[in-house]
Coordinates of C-alpha atoms in Angstrom, one line a residue:
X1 CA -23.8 -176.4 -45.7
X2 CA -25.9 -179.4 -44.6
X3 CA -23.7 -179.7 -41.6
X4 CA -24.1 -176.2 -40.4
X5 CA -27.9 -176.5 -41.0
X6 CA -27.9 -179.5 -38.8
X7 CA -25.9 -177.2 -36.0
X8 CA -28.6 -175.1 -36.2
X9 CA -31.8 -176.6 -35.8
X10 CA -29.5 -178.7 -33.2
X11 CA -29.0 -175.2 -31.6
X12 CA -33.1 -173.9 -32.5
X13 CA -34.5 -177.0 -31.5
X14 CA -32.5 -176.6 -27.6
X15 CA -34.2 -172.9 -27.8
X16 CA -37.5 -174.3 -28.6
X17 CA -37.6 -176.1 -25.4
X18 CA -36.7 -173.3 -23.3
X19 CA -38.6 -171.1 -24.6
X20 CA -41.8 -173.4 -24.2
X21 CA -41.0 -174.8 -20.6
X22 CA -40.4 -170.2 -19.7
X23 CA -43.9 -170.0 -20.7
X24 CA -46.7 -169.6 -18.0
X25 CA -48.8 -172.2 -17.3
X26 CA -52.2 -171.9 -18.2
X27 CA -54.1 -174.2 -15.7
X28 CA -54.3 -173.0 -11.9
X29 CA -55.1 -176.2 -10.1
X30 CA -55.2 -180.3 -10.9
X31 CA -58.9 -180.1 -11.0
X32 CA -58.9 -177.3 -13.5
X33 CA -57.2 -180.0 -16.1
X34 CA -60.3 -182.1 -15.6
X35 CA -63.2 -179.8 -16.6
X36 CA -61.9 -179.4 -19.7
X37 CA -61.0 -175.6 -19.5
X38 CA -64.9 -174.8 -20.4
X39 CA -65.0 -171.6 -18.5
X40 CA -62.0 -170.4 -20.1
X41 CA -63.9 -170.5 -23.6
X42 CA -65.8 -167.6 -23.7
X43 CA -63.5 -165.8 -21.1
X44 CA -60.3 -166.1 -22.9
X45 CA -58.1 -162.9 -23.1
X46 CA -55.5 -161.7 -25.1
X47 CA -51.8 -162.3 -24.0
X48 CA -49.5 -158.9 -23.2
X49 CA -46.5 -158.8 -22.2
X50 CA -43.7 -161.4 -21.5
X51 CA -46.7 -164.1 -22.5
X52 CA -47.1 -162.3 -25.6
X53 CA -43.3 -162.3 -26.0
X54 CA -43.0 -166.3 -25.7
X55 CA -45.4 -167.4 -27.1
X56 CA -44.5 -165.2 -30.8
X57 CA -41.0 -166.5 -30.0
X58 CA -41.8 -170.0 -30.0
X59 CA -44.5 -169.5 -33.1
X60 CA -41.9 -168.2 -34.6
X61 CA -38.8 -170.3 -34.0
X62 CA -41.0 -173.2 -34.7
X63 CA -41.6 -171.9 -38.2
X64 CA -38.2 -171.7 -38.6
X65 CA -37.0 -175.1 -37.4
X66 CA -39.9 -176.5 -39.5
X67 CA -38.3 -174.7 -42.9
X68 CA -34.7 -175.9 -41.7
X69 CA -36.0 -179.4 -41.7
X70 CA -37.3 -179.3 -45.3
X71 CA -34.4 -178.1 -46.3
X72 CA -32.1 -180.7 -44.3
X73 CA -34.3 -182.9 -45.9
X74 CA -34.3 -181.7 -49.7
X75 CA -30.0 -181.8 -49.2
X76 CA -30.1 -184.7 -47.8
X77 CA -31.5 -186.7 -50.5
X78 CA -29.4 -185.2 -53.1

């Protein structure tokens, strides 16, 4: 059990960082990351479409790795 566990949040964890690095970036230009996003505040809109997608995906797949931890962890010390 704790070995398959470990296979996947191995498995989760390599998903994780795909699905983060598929996301969009947010920031158009170097000088953008320097104002401190200010403008983008009170401007912000919702995401739709393959944002939305990603970034549930990765909310959600993080929730889940987070759980498998816990558990790897409760197993672990037993």
């Amino acid at each position: 059990m704790y070995n398959f566990l470990l296979a996947v949040v191995i498995v989760l964890s390599i998903l994780i960082i795909i699905a983060v690095m598929m996301q969009p970036s947010k920031q158009n230009s170097a000088a953008s990351a320097f104002s401190g996003g200010a403008g983008e505040l009170f401007g912000k809109q919702k995401a739709r479409g393959f944002e939305a997608v990603m970034q549930r995906a990765t909310a959600v797949m993080s929730g889940v790795w987070m759980i498998l931890l816990f558990v790897l962890a409760v197993l672990s010390s037993k």
